[in-house]
Amino acid sequence: SIEPDELVLALQEKFAGIGEPEQTLIEVHPSGHSEEYVTRDTRYGMLMHTAMSPDSMAKDKAAGVFQRRLQFLANKLIGDLEAGEKIFVYRMVTRDLTHAEIDRLHAAVRSYGDGKLLYVRYEDADHPNGTVELVKPGLLIGYIDRFAFDRSGKRLGSATASWLTLCRQAFALS
């Protein structure tokens, strides 16, 4: 989870400081009927689920594991962006992005090379579920009926079928 402007900044700064102890908070959040560690990056506001229960490892030991994982994932993402062979997906459950936000995000992805951005937003009357448009080189916009959570954060359940349709359409267009 990361806001679009913070993601643009993180991309521009090559995720500087990701995983550093002074920039990484480890929190415990409810997850279903139990609890889960999550990481929160204080510089970019990024929240990441860990799928690890506080019962499985002490917080201080888990912090080191998560910090290394964040650094690995940031480096992997940068390498993938530079290779320009993948479609990078961004969605925001709470709202649709503005055209300006999409353009900034697309430019940040393209600053690394020929990578493609698939921005997924809610369907509308002109763009039913499963529609994917090639807007310009390296920018695809897909439309989905729903995400796994509604705009308020209430869990709706899996949206796998809709995502599979979008991913297949995006791959065919790229």
Coordinates of C-alpha atoms in Angstrom, one line a residue:
S1 CA 0.0 0.0 0.0
I2 CA 1.5 3.3 -1.1
E3 CA 0.0 6.6 -2.3
P4 CA 0.7 7.5 -5.9
D5 CA 2.8 10.7 -5.1
E6 CA 4.9 8.7 -2.6
L7 CA 5.4 5.9 -5.1
V8 CA 6.6 8.5 -7.7
L9 CA 9.0 9.9 -5.1
A10 CA 10.2 6.4 -4.2
L11 CA 10.8 5.6 -7.8
Q12 CA 12.7 8.9 -8.4
E13 CA 14.8 8.2 -5.4
K14 CA 15.3 4.5 -6.2
F15 CA 13.7 3.6 -2.9
A16 CA 16.5 5.3 -0.9
G17 CA 16.5 4.1 2.7
I18 CA 14.0 1.3 2.3
G19 CA 14.6 -1.3 4.9
E20 CA 16.8 0.9 7.1
P21 CA 16.0 0.6 10.8
E22 CA 15.4 4.3 11.2
Q23 CA 12.9 4.3 8.3
T24 CA 11.1 1.0 9.0
L25 CA 8.4 0.5 11.6
I26 CA 7.3 -3.0 12.6
E27 CA 3.6 -3.0 13.7
V28 CA 1.1 -5.7 14.7
H29 CA -2.2 -5.6 12.8
P30 CA -5.3 -7.8 13.0
S31 CA -5.4 -10.3 10.2
G32 CA -8.6 -12.4 10.1
H33 CA -8.9 -14.2 13.4
S34 CA -5.2 -13.6 14.4
E35 CA -2.5 -10.9 14.2
E36 CA 0.2 -10.2 11.6
Y37 CA 3.3 -8.1 11.5
V38 CA 3.3 -5.4 8.9
T39 CA 6.1 -3.0 8.0
R40 CA 5.5 0.7 7.5
D41 CA 8.1 2.9 5.7
T42 CA 8.2 6.3 7.3
R43 CA 9.7 8.1 4.3
Y44 CA 7.3 6.9 1.6
G45 CA 4.3 5.8 3.7
M46 CA 4.5 2.3 2.3
L47 CA 2.7 -0.5 4.2
M48 CA 3.5 -4.1 3.5
H49 CA 1.9 -7.3 4.9
T50 CA 4.4 -9.9 6.0
A51 CA 2.2 -12.9 6.5
M52 CA 4.1 -13.6 9.7
S53 CA 2.4 -13.9 13.1
P54 CA 3.9 -12.3 16.2
D55 CA 3.7 -15.8 17.7
S56 CA 6.1 -17.1 15.1
M57 CA 9.1 -14.8 15.9
A58 CA 10.1 -12.1 18.4
K59 CA 9.6 -8.5 17.1
D60 CA 13.3 -7.6 17.3
K61 CA 14.4 -10.7 15.3
A62 CA 11.5 -10.2 12.8
A63 CA 12.6 -6.6 12.3
G64 CA 15.9 -7.7 10.8
V65 CA 14.2 -10.3 8.6
F66 CA 11.7 -7.7 7.3
Q67 CA 14.3 -5.0 6.7
R68 CA 16.4 -7.4 4.6
R69 CA 13.3 -8.4 2.7
L70 CA 12.4 -4.8 2.0
Q71 CA 15.9 -4.1 0.7
F72 CA 15.8 -7.2 -1.5
L73 CA 12.4 -6.4 -2.9
A74 CA 13.4 -2.8 -3.7
N75 CA 16.6 -3.9 -5.5
K76 CA 14.6 -6.5 -7.4
L77 CA 12.0 -4.0 -8.5
I78 CA 14.7 -1.5 -9.6
G79 CA 16.4 -4.3 -11.6
D80 CA 13.1 -5.3 -13.2
L81 CA 12.3 -1.7 -14.1
E82 CA 15.7 -1.3 -15.7
A83 CA 15.3 -4.5 -17.7
G84 CA 12.0 -3.2 -19.0
E85 CA 10.5 -6.6 -19.7
K86 CA 7.6 -6.7 -17.3
I87 CA 4.2 -5.1 -16.8
F88 CA 4.1 -3.2 -13.5
V89 CA 0.7 -3.0 -11.9
Y90 CA -0.7 -0.3 -9.7
R91 CA -4.1 0.1 -8.2
M92 CA -5.8 2.2 -5.5
V93 CA -8.8 0.8 -3.8
T94 CA -10.1 4.0 -2.2
R95 CA -10.3 6.1 -5.4
D96 CA -9.4 6.4 -9.0
L97 CA -6.3 8.4 -9.8
T98 CA -6.4 11.7 -11.7
H99 CA -4.9 11.9 -15.2
A100 CA -2.0 13.9 -13.8
E101 CA -1.2 11.3 -11.1
I102 CA -1.3 8.6 -13.8
D103 CA 1.0 10.6 -16.0
R104 CA 3.5 11.2 -13.2
L105 CA 3.5 7.5 -12.2
H106 CA 4.0 6.4 -15.8
A107 CA 6.9 8.9 -16.3
A108 CA 8.5 7.6 -13.1
V109 CA 8.3 4.0 -14.4
R110 CA 9.5 4.9 -17.8
S111 CA 12.5 6.8 -16.4
Y112 CA 14.1 3.4 -15.8
G113 CA 13.6 2.1 -19.4
D114 CA 10.9 0.5 -21.5
G115 CA 8.8 -0.9 -18.7
K116 CA 5.0 -0.9 -18.9
L117 CA 2.6 0.3 -16.3
L118 CA -0.9 -1.2 -16.0
Y119 CA -3.0 1.1 -13.9
V120 CA -6.2 -0.6 -12.7
R121 CA -9.2 1.5 -11.8
Y122 CA -12.9 0.9 -11.2
E123 CA -15.1 0.1 -14.2
D124 CA -17.5 2.8 -15.5
A125 CA -20.2 3.0 -18.1
D126 CA -17.8 3.4 -21.0
H127 CA -15.2 0.8 -19.7
P128 CA -16.8 -2.4 -18.4
N129 CA -15.0 -4.9 -16.2
G130 CA -12.1 -6.5 -18.1
T131 CA -11.5 -3.6 -20.5
V132 CA -7.8 -2.7 -21.0
E133 CA -6.7 0.3 -23.1
L134 CA -3.3 1.1 -24.5
V135 CA -3.2 4.8 -23.7
K136 CA 0.3 5.5 -25.0
P137 CA 3.6 3.6 -25.2
G138 CA 4.1 1.9 -21.9
L139 CA 0.8 2.9 -20.3
L140 CA -2.2 0.6 -20.1
I141 CA -5.3 1.3 -18.1
G142 CA -7.5 -1.5 -17.0
Y143 CA -11.0 -1.5 -15.6
I144 CA -12.2 -3.8 -12.9
D145 CA -15.6 -4.4 -11.3
R146 CA -14.2 -4.7 -7.8
F147 CA -11.1 -5.3 -5.7
A148 CA -10.8 -7.7 -2.8
F149 CA -11.7 -4.7 -0.5
D150 CA -14.2 -1.9 -1.0
R151 CA -13.4 1.8 -0.9
S152 CA -13.9 1.8 2.9
G153 CA -11.6 -1.1 3.5
K154 CA -14.2 -3.8 4.0
R155 CA -13.1 -7.2 2.8
L156 CA -15.2 -8.4 -0.1
G157 CA -13.3 -11.6 -1.0
S158 CA -11.2 -12.6 -3.9
A159 CA -11.4 -10.8 -7.3
T160 CA -9.2 -13.3 -9.0
A161 CA -11.4 -13.9 -12.1
S162 CA -11.5 -10.1 -12.8
W163 CA -7.7 -9.8 -12.3
L164 CA -7.0 -12.8 -14.6
T165 CA -9.1 -11.2 -17.4
L166 CA -7.2 -7.9 -17.0
C167 CA -3.8 -9.5 -16.9
R168 CA -4.5 -11.5 -20.0
Q169 CA -5.8 -8.4 -21.9
A170 CA -2.8 -6.4 -20.8
F171 CA -0.3 -9.1 -21.9
A172 CA -2.0 -9.3 -25.3
L173 CA -1.7 -5.5 -25.8
S174 CA 1.9 -5.2 -24.6

